[in-house]
PDB file of C-alpha atoms in Angstrom:
ATOM      1  CA  UNK A   5     -34.437 -40.988 -57.882  1.00 72.00           C
ATOM      2  CA  UNK A   6     -35.101 -41.186 -54.310  1.00 80.00           C
ATOM      3  CA  UNK A   7     -32.826 -42.813 -51.758  1.00 89.00           C
ATOM      4  CA  UNK A   8     -32.526 -43.504 -48.300  1.00 94.00           C
ATOM      5  CA  UNK A   9     -28.577 -43.618 -46.762  1.00 95.00           C
ATOM      6  CA  UNK A  10     -27.895 -45.194 -43.639  1.00 96.00           C
ATOM      7  CA  UNK A  11     -24.509 -44.127 -42.860  1.00 91.00           C
ATOM      8  CA  UNK A  12     -23.384 -46.919 -40.370  1.00 94.00           C
ATOM      9  CA  UNK A  13     -23.585 -50.481 -41.800  1.00 94.00           C
ATOM     10  CA  UNK A  14     -22.319 -51.781 -38.692  1.00 96.00           C
ATOM     11  CA  UNK A  15     -22.585 -50.619 -34.995  1.00 97.00           C
ATOM     12  CA  UNK A  16     -21.122 -52.660 -32.227  1.00 97.00           C
ATOM     13  CA  UNK A  17     -22.106 -51.498 -28.498  1.00 97.00           C
ATOM     14  CA  UNK A  18     -22.221 -52.535 -25.115  1.00 97.00           C
ATOM     15  CA  UNK A  19     -25.411 -53.876 -23.157  1.00 97.00           C
ATOM     16  CA  UNK A  20     -27.118 -51.004 -21.563  1.00 97.00           C
ATOM     17  CA  UNK A  21     -25.428 -48.423 -23.349  1.00 97.00           C
ATOM     18  CA  UNK A  22     -27.604 -46.042 -25.469  1.00 97.00           C
ATOM     19  CA  UNK A  23     -27.485 -46.487 -29.327  1.00 97.00           C
ATOM     20  CA  UNK A  24     -28.163 -44.286 -32.311  1.00 97.00           C
ATOM     21  CA  UNK A  25     -28.437 -45.814 -35.900  1.00 98.00           C
ATOM     22  CA  UNK A  26     -28.808 -43.050 -38.490  1.00 97.00           C
ATOM     23  CA  UNK A  27     -31.013 -42.288 -41.568  1.00 97.00           C
ATOM     24  CA  UNK A  28     -31.293 -39.720 -44.051  1.00 96.00           C
ATOM     25  CA  UNK A  29     -33.761 -39.569 -47.121  1.00 93.00           C
ATOM     26  CA  UNK A  30     -33.486 -37.704 -50.235  1.00 88.00           C
ATOM     27  CA  UNK A  31     -36.664 -36.387 -51.232  1.00 72.00           C
ATOM     28  CA  UNK A  32     -38.432 -33.223 -50.177  1.00 63.00           C
ATOM     29  CA  UNK A  33     -41.772 -34.066 -50.938  1.00 74.00           C
ATOM     30  CA  UNK A  34     -44.173 -35.569 -48.019  1.00 79.00           C
ATOM     31  CA  UNK A  35     -43.087 -38.798 -46.732  1.00 84.00           C
ATOM     32  CA  UNK A  36     -43.840 -41.975 -44.802  1.00 88.00           C
ATOM     33  CA  UNK A  37     -41.023 -42.758 -43.048  1.00 92.00           C
ATOM     34  CA  UNK A  38     -40.429 -46.449 -41.383  1.00 94.00           C
ATOM     35  CA  UNK A  39     -37.579 -48.371 -39.438  1.00 96.00           C
ATOM     36  CA  UNK A  40     -37.985 -52.154 -39.694  1.00 96.00           C
ATOM     37  CA  UNK A  41     -36.113 -55.054 -37.986  1.00 96.00           C
ATOM     38  CA  UNK A  42     -34.594 -58.142 -39.272  1.00 94.00           C
ATOM     39  CA  UNK A  43     -33.719 -60.711 -36.234  1.00 93.00           C
ATOM     40  CA  UNK A  44     -31.273 -63.486 -37.044  1.00 88.00           C
ATOM     41  CA  UNK A  45     -32.987 -65.671 -39.278  1.00 83.00           C
ATOM     42  CA  UNK A  46     -36.027 -64.389 -39.077  1.00 86.00           C
ATOM     43  CA  UNK A  47     -38.330 -62.049 -41.688  1.00 87.00           C
ATOM     44  CA  UNK A  48     -38.648 -58.161 -41.780  1.00 93.00           C
ATOM     45  CA  UNK A  49     -40.728 -56.694 -38.818  1.00 93.00           C
ATOM     46  CA  UNK A  50     -42.144 -53.268 -38.625  1.00 93.00           C
ATOM     47  CA  UNK A  51     -40.414 -51.553 -35.621  1.00 95.00           C
ATOM     48  CA  UNK A  52     -42.073 -47.939 -35.954  1.00 94.00           C
ATOM     49  CA  UNK A  53     -43.496 -45.586 -38.275  1.00 92.00           C
ATOM     50  CA  UNK A  54     -43.795 -41.919 -38.708  1.00 91.00           C
ATOM     51  CA  UNK A  55     -46.921 -40.913 -40.787  1.00 86.00           C
ATOM     52  CA  UNK A  56     -48.026 -37.330 -39.561  1.00 83.00           C
ATOM     53  CA  UNK A  57     -48.856 -35.645 -36.427  1.00 85.00           C
ATOM     54  CA  UNK A  58     -45.968 -35.617 -33.453  1.00 86.00           C
ATOM     55  CA  UNK A  59     -42.376 -36.006 -34.929  1.00 89.00           C
ATOM     56  CA  UNK A  60     -41.374 -38.591 -32.250  1.00 90.00           C
ATOM     57  CA  UNK A  61     -42.466 -42.090 -32.462  1.00 90.00           C
ATOM     58  CA  UNK A  62     -41.793 -45.110 -30.337  1.00 89.00           C
ATOM     59  CA  UNK A  63     -41.822 -48.550 -30.300  1.00 91.00           C
ATOM     60  CA  UNK A  64     -43.279 -51.124 -27.691  1.00 85.00           C
ATOM     61  CA  UNK A  65     -39.645 -52.277 -26.827  1.00 89.00           C
ATOM     62  CA  UNK A  66     -37.882 -48.929 -26.093  1.00 94.00           C
ATOM     63  CA  UNK A  67     -36.947 -47.322 -29.715  1.00 96.00           C
ATOM     64  CA  UNK A  68     -37.759 -43.843 -30.831  1.00 96.00           C
ATOM     65  CA  UNK A  69     -37.449 -41.873 -33.675  1.00 97.00           C
ATOM     66  CA  UNK A  70     -37.572 -38.480 -34.267  1.00 94.00           C
ATOM     67  CA  UNK A  71     -38.719 -37.055 -37.740  1.00 92.00           C
ATOM     68  CA  UNK A  72     -36.757 -33.915 -38.757  1.00 92.00           C
ATOM     69  CA  UNK A  73     -38.011 -32.602 -42.044  1.00 89.00           C
ATOM     70  CA  UNK A  74     -35.113 -29.452 -42.176  1.00 90.00           C
ATOM     71  CA  UNK A  75     -32.388 -32.585 -42.046  1.00 91.00           C
ATOM     72  CA  UNK A  76     -34.712 -34.913 -43.960  1.00 92.00           C
ATOM     73  CA  UNK A  77     -33.514 -37.407 -41.096  1.00 94.00           C
ATOM     74  CA  UNK A  78     -35.306 -39.909 -39.283  1.00 96.00           C
ATOM     75  CA  UNK A  79     -32.503 -41.487 -36.601  1.00 97.00           C
ATOM     76  CA  UNK A  80     -33.507 -44.408 -34.534  1.00 97.00           C
ATOM     77  CA  UNK A  81     -32.258 -44.166 -30.891  1.00 97.00           C
ATOM     78  CA  UNK A  82     -32.701 -46.459 -27.644  1.00 97.00           C
ATOM     79  CA  UNK A  83     -31.254 -45.406 -24.515  1.00 97.00           C
ATOM     80  CA  UNK A  84     -30.143 -48.569 -23.101  1.00 97.00           C
ATOM     81  CA  UNK A  85     -29.887 -51.583 -25.611  1.00 97.00           C
ATOM     82  CA  UNK A  86     -30.184 -55.391 -24.579  1.00 96.00           C
ATOM     83  CA  UNK A  87     -28.650 -58.252 -26.032  1.00 96.00           C
ATOM     84  CA  UNK A  88     -31.685 -59.018 -27.522  1.00 95.00           C
ATOM     85  CA  UNK A  89     -31.749 -56.130 -29.678  1.00 97.00           C
ATOM     86  CA  UNK A  90     -29.021 -57.594 -31.663  1.00 97.00           C
ATOM     87  CA  UNK A  91     -30.392 -57.360 -35.113  1.00 96.00           C
ATOM     88  CA  UNK A  92     -30.175 -55.768 -38.676  1.00 96.00           C
ATOM     89  CA  UNK A  93     -32.321 -52.487 -38.856  1.00 97.00           C
ATOM     90  CA  UNK A  94     -33.605 -51.064 -41.961  1.00 96.00           C
ATOM     91  CA  UNK A  95     -34.831 -47.460 -42.757  1.00 96.00           C
ATOM     92  CA  UNK A  96     -37.295 -46.998 -45.047  1.00 94.00           C
ATOM     93  CA  UNK A  97     -39.700 -44.090 -47.125  1.00 91.00           C
ATOM     94  CA  UNK A  98     -42.739 -44.104 -49.147  1.00 86.00           C
ATOM     95  CA  UNK A  99     -44.392 -41.121 -50.385  1.00 78.00           C
ATOM     96  CA  UNK A 100     -47.948 -39.862 -49.906  1.00 69.00           C
ATOM     97  CA  UNK A 101     -49.920 -39.111 -52.632  1.00 61.00           C
ATOM     98  CA  UNK A 102     -48.015 -41.286 -54.974  1.00 55.00           C
ATOM     99  CA  UNK A 103     -49.114 -43.796 -56.907  1.00 53.00           C
ATOM    100  CA  UNK A 104     -46.820 -47.028 -55.686  1.00 62.00           C
ATOM    101  CA  UNK A 105     -46.493 -47.403 -52.074  1.00 73.00           C
ATOM    102  CA  UNK A 106     -43.563 -49.569 -52.743  1.00 83.00           C
ATOM    103  CA  UNK A 107     -40.601 -48.786 -49.997  1.00 89.00           C
ATOM    104  CA  UNK A 108     -37.339 -47.974 -50.665  1.00 90.00           C
ATOM    105  CA  UNK A 109     -34.981 -49.197 -48.299  1.00 94.00           C
ATOM    106  CA  UNK A 110     -31.567 -48.010 -46.966  1.00 95.00           C
ATOM    107  CA  UNK A 111     -28.785 -50.834 -46.366  1.00 94.00           C
ATOM    108  CA  UNK A 112     -29.261 -51.881 -43.341  1.00 95.00           C
ATOM    109  CA  UNK A 113     -27.419 -51.063 -40.030  1.00 96.00           C
ATOM    110  CA  UNK A 114     -26.063 -54.226 -38.315  1.00 96.00           C
ATOM    111  CA  UNK A 115     -26.659 -53.574 -34.250  1.00 97.00           C
ATOM    112  CA  UNK A 116     -24.577 -55.905 -32.660  1.00 97.00           C
ATOM    113  CA  UNK A 117     -25.131 -55.697 -28.272  1.00 97.00           C
ATOM    114  CA  UNK A 118     -22.098 -57.519 -26.634  1.00 96.00           C
ATOM    115  CA  UNK A 119     -22.260 -58.127 -22.983  1.00 95.00           C
TER     116      UNK A 119
ATOM    117  CA  UNK B  30     -54.151 -66.666 -42.863  1.00 52.00           C
ATOM    118  CA  UNK B  31     -52.219 -65.408 -40.005  1.00 79.00           C
ATOM    119  CA  UNK B  32     -49.558 -63.873 -42.152  1.00 92.00           C
ATOM    120  CA  UNK B  33     -47.900 -64.000 -45.544  1.00 95.00           C
ATOM    121  CA  UNK B  34     -46.583 -66.869 -46.707  1.00 95.00           C
ATOM    122  CA  UNK B  35     -43.921 -67.721 -49.302  1.00 96.00           C
ATOM    123  CA  UNK B  36     -43.193 -71.013 -50.504  1.00 96.00           C
ATOM    124  CA  UNK B  37     -40.568 -72.375 -51.421  1.00 97.00           C
ATOM    125  CA  UNK B  38     -38.335 -71.543 -48.580  1.00 95.00           C
ATOM    126  CA  UNK B  39     -35.465 -72.317 -50.317  1.00 96.00           C
ATOM    127  CA  UNK B  40     -34.947 -73.177 -53.943  1.00 97.00           C
ATOM    128  CA  UNK B  41     -31.547 -74.092 -55.462  1.00 98.00           C
ATOM    129  CA  UNK B  42     -31.303 -74.334 -59.511  1.00 97.00           C
ATOM    130  CA  UNK B  43     -28.914 -74.612 -61.843  1.00 97.00           C
ATOM    131  CA  UNK B  44     -28.027 -71.716 -64.690  1.00 97.00           C
ATOM    132  CA  UNK B  45     -30.482 -71.172 -67.313  1.00 97.00           C
ATOM    133  CA  UNK B  46     -33.484 -72.915 -65.567  1.00 98.00           C
ATOM    134  CA  UNK B  47     -37.117 -70.887 -64.896  1.00 98.00           C
ATOM    135  CA  UNK B  48     -38.122 -70.765 -61.460  1.00 98.00           C
ATOM    136  CA  UNK B  49     -41.577 -69.668 -59.784  1.00 98.00           C
ATOM    137  CA  UNK B  50     -41.707 -68.215 -56.672  1.00 98.00           C
ATOM    138  CA  UNK B  51     -45.060 -67.907 -54.395  1.00 97.00           C
ATOM    139  CA  UNK B  52     -46.634 -65.648 -52.373  1.00 97.00           C
ATOM    140  CA  UNK B  53     -49.703 -65.640 -50.452  1.00 96.00           C
ATOM    141  CA  UNK B  54     -50.516 -62.290 -49.127  1.00 94.00           C
ATOM    142  CA  UNK B  55     -52.864 -61.517 -45.681  1.00 93.00           C
ATOM    143  CA  UNK B  56     -56.396 -62.054 -46.490  1.00 90.00           C
ATOM    144  CA  UNK B  57     -58.080 -58.815 -47.267  1.00 88.00           C
ATOM    145  CA  UNK B  58     -55.017 -56.860 -48.367  1.00 90.00           C
ATOM    146  CA  UNK B  59     -55.400 -55.397 -51.487  1.00 89.00           C
ATOM    147  CA  UNK B  60     -51.749 -54.155 -52.217  1.00 91.00           C
ATOM    148  CA  UNK B  61     -48.878 -56.769 -52.712  1.00 94.00           C
ATOM    149  CA  UNK B  62     -45.407 -56.303 -53.443  1.00 94.00           C
ATOM    150  CA  UNK B  63     -42.235 -58.437 -54.438  1.00 96.00           C
ATOM    151  CA  UNK B  64     -38.719 -57.069 -53.055  1.00 96.00           C
ATOM    152  CA  UNK B  65     -35.246 -58.654 -53.227  1.00 96.00           C
ATOM    153  CA  UNK B  66     -32.784 -58.579 -50.905  1.00 94.00           C
ATOM    154  CA  UNK B  67     -29.125 -59.602 -51.545  1.00 91.00           C
ATOM    155  CA  UNK B  68     -25.721 -58.985 -50.172  1.00 82.00           C
ATOM    156  CA  UNK B  69     -24.494 -56.023 -52.739  1.00 74.00           C
ATOM    157  CA  UNK B  70     -27.828 -54.506 -53.451  1.00 78.00           C
ATOM    158  CA  UNK B  71     -29.771 -54.145 -49.942  1.00 85.00           C
ATOM    159  CA  UNK B  72     -33.442 -54.547 -50.219  1.00 92.00           C
ATOM    160  CA  UNK B  73     -35.063 -53.430 -53.478  1.00 93.00           C
ATOM    161  CA  UNK B  74     -38.413 -52.969 -54.989  1.00 93.00           C
ATOM    162  CA  UNK B  75     -39.117 -55.518 -57.924  1.00 95.00           C
ATOM    163  CA  UNK B  76     -43.007 -55.076 -58.576  1.00 94.00           C
ATOM    164  CA  UNK B  77     -46.307 -54.057 -57.171  1.00 91.00           C
ATOM    165  CA  UNK B  78     -50.069 -55.126 -57.541  1.00 91.00           C
ATOM    166  CA  UNK B  79     -53.054 -52.876 -56.103  1.00 88.00           C
ATOM    167  CA  UNK B  80     -56.338 -54.330 -56.531  1.00 83.00           C
ATOM    168  CA  UNK B  81     -57.324 -54.918 -60.099  1.00 81.00           C
ATOM    169  CA  UNK B  82     -54.898 -52.189 -61.178  1.00 84.00           C
ATOM    170  CA  UNK B  83     -52.034 -52.754 -64.048  1.00 86.00           C
ATOM    171  CA  UNK B  84     -49.132 -53.646 -61.756  1.00 89.00           C
ATOM    172  CA  UNK B  85     -45.952 -51.370 -61.342  1.00 89.00           C
ATOM    173  CA  UNK B  86     -43.140 -53.224 -62.822  1.00 90.00           C
ATOM    174  CA  UNK B  87     -40.556 -50.303 -62.803  1.00 89.00           C
ATOM    175  CA  UNK B  88     -38.538 -52.770 -60.415  1.00 92.00           C
ATOM    176  CA  UNK B  89     -37.794 -55.597 -62.593  1.00 95.00           C
ATOM    177  CA  UNK B  90     -34.433 -56.042 -63.355  1.00 94.00           C
ATOM    178  CA  UNK B  91     -35.105 -57.455 -66.725  1.00 95.00           C
ATOM    179  CA  UNK B  92     -37.474 -58.733 -68.881  1.00 96.00           C
ATOM    180  CA  UNK B  93     -36.392 -62.325 -67.685  1.00 97.00           C
ATOM    181  CA  UNK B  94     -38.682 -61.391 -64.644  1.00 97.00           C
ATOM    182  CA  UNK B  95     -42.240 -61.687 -64.342  1.00 96.00           C
ATOM    183  CA  UNK B  96     -44.821 -61.793 -62.124  1.00 96.00           C
ATOM    184  CA  UNK B  97     -48.679 -62.571 -61.874  1.00 94.00           C
ATOM    185  CA  UNK B  98     -51.592 -61.759 -58.994  1.00 94.00           C
ATOM    186  CA  UNK B  99     -54.358 -64.328 -59.508  1.00 85.00           C
ATOM    187  CA  UNK B 100     -57.917 -63.633 -58.384  1.00 81.00           C
ATOM    188  CA  UNK B 101     -56.767 -60.227 -56.244  1.00 77.00           C
ATOM    189  CA  UNK B 102     -54.887 -62.913 -53.889  1.00 89.00           C
ATOM    190  CA  UNK B 103     -51.871 -65.367 -54.478  1.00 94.00           C
ATOM    191  CA  UNK B 104     -49.239 -64.120 -56.578  1.00 96.00           C
ATOM    192  CA  UNK B 105     -46.296 -65.843 -58.724  1.00 97.00           C
ATOM    193  CA  UNK B 106     -43.068 -64.358 -59.513  1.00 98.00           C
ATOM    194  CA  UNK B 107     -41.520 -65.798 -62.507  1.00 98.00           C
ATOM    195  CA  UNK B 108     -37.604 -66.024 -62.764  1.00 98.00           C
ATOM    196  CA  UNK B 109     -36.758 -67.706 -66.647  1.00 98.00           C
ATOM    197  CA  UNK B 110     -33.141 -68.765 -67.746  1.00 98.00           C
ATOM    198  CA  UNK B 111     -32.003 -67.716 -64.241  1.00 98.00           C
ATOM    199  CA  UNK B 112     -28.667 -66.492 -63.690  1.00 97.00           C
ATOM    200  CA  UNK B 113     -26.108 -66.583 -60.853  1.00 96.00           C
ATOM    201  CA  UNK B 114     -26.666 -62.860 -60.157  1.00 94.00           C
ATOM    202  CA  UNK B 115     -30.369 -63.445 -59.404  1.00 96.00           C
ATOM    203  CA  UNK B 116     -29.298 -65.533 -56.215  1.00 96.00           C
ATOM    204  CA  UNK B 117     -30.951 -63.770 -53.238  1.00 96.00           C
ATOM    205  CA  UNK B 118     -33.524 -63.569 -51.107  1.00 96.00           C
ATOM    206  CA  UNK B 119     -37.077 -63.072 -52.650  1.00 97.00           C
ATOM    207  CA  UNK B 120     -39.527 -61.098 -50.122  1.00 96.00           C
ATOM    208  CA  UNK B 121     -43.140 -60.612 -50.460  1.00 96.00           C
ATOM    209  CA  UNK B 122     -45.043 -58.175 -48.425  1.00 95.00           C
ATOM    210  CA  UNK B 123     -49.020 -57.296 -48.224  1.00 93.00           C
ATOM    211  CA  UNK B 124     -50.887 -54.240 -47.253  1.00 90.00           C
ATOM    212  CA  UNK B 125     -54.304 -52.942 -46.677  1.00 86.00           C
ATOM    213  CA  UNK B 126     -53.435 -50.666 -49.157  1.00 73.00           C
ATOM    214  CA  UNK B 127     -50.802 -48.548 -50.503  1.00 63.00           C
ATOM    215  CA  UNK B 128     -48.804 -45.498 -49.076  1.00 61.00           C
ATOM    216  CA  UNK B 129     -48.509 -45.324 -45.013  1.00 64.00           C
ATOM    217  CA  UNK B 130     -50.126 -48.701 -44.581  1.00 75.00           C
ATOM    218  CA  UNK B 131     -47.537 -51.062 -42.799  1.00 84.00           C
ATOM    219  CA  UNK B 132     -46.429 -53.954 -45.164  1.00 90.00           C
ATOM    220  CA  UNK B 133     -46.187 -57.256 -43.645  1.00 92.00           C
ATOM    221  CA  UNK B 134     -43.363 -59.569 -45.269  1.00 94.00           C
ATOM    222  CA  UNK B 135     -43.156 -62.857 -45.626  1.00 95.00           C
ATOM    223  CA  UNK B 136     -40.189 -65.123 -44.615  1.00 93.00           C
ATOM    224  CA  UNK B 137     -38.587 -64.845 -47.874  1.00 95.00           C
ATOM    225  CA  UNK B 138     -37.556 -67.488 -50.590  1.00 97.00           C
ATOM    226  CA  UNK B 139     -33.695 -67.877 -50.674  1.00 96.00           C
ATOM    227  CA  UNK B 140     -32.801 -68.792 -54.394  1.00 97.00           C
ATOM    228  CA  UNK B 141     -29.599 -69.898 -54.690  1.00 97.00           C
ATOM    229  CA  UNK B 142     -28.477 -70.208 -58.966  1.00 97.00           C
ATOM    230  CA  UNK B 143     -25.547 -72.635 -59.205  1.00 96.00           C
TER     231      UNK B 143
END
């Protein structure tokens, strides 16, 4: 079965520090990759996605993720975090060419940004 | 509508009762998904509808769970004879089509089984 591993369940960091949230997926077949964010008491929102093309993708609020096929990773990074980035982040994968399209999620990483 | 809506937002029920959860997807989205978010299991896929095709029920945890989608739009997830382990947030998502298209999530229904 396909799976997504988020290695850190919680990441505490100080404001303006850099952060990396790690994500690895199990499949060797072609994938689409996503990062979703869930702010406190809110629903899931798409942060960024990799479908094809450039392996580095960016979000509008300064996050970026790089697709690394050889390492089956899609780590999320931000060079300087804000208090408002405090949220739970979910890495997810789906497979193109398949018949489903449902997302397979990691367990999530809670990012806590402290002043 | 502007986004995916779900009702009710919260549901408290007694063990053994049946519950129905509703999802209104974004107009024009042909794909609809149900997921479950619980503390121990994270986010789990339950069932997927695409257009008029037969649904993919491979994620349903037991035969107490069922779902239907009427007219290619509104979907209802039904849980019969609820158990305490069914307590979770049930999320609905829709997308223009399957695969790489973004899935837009609703706010969820928090189900508590006493």
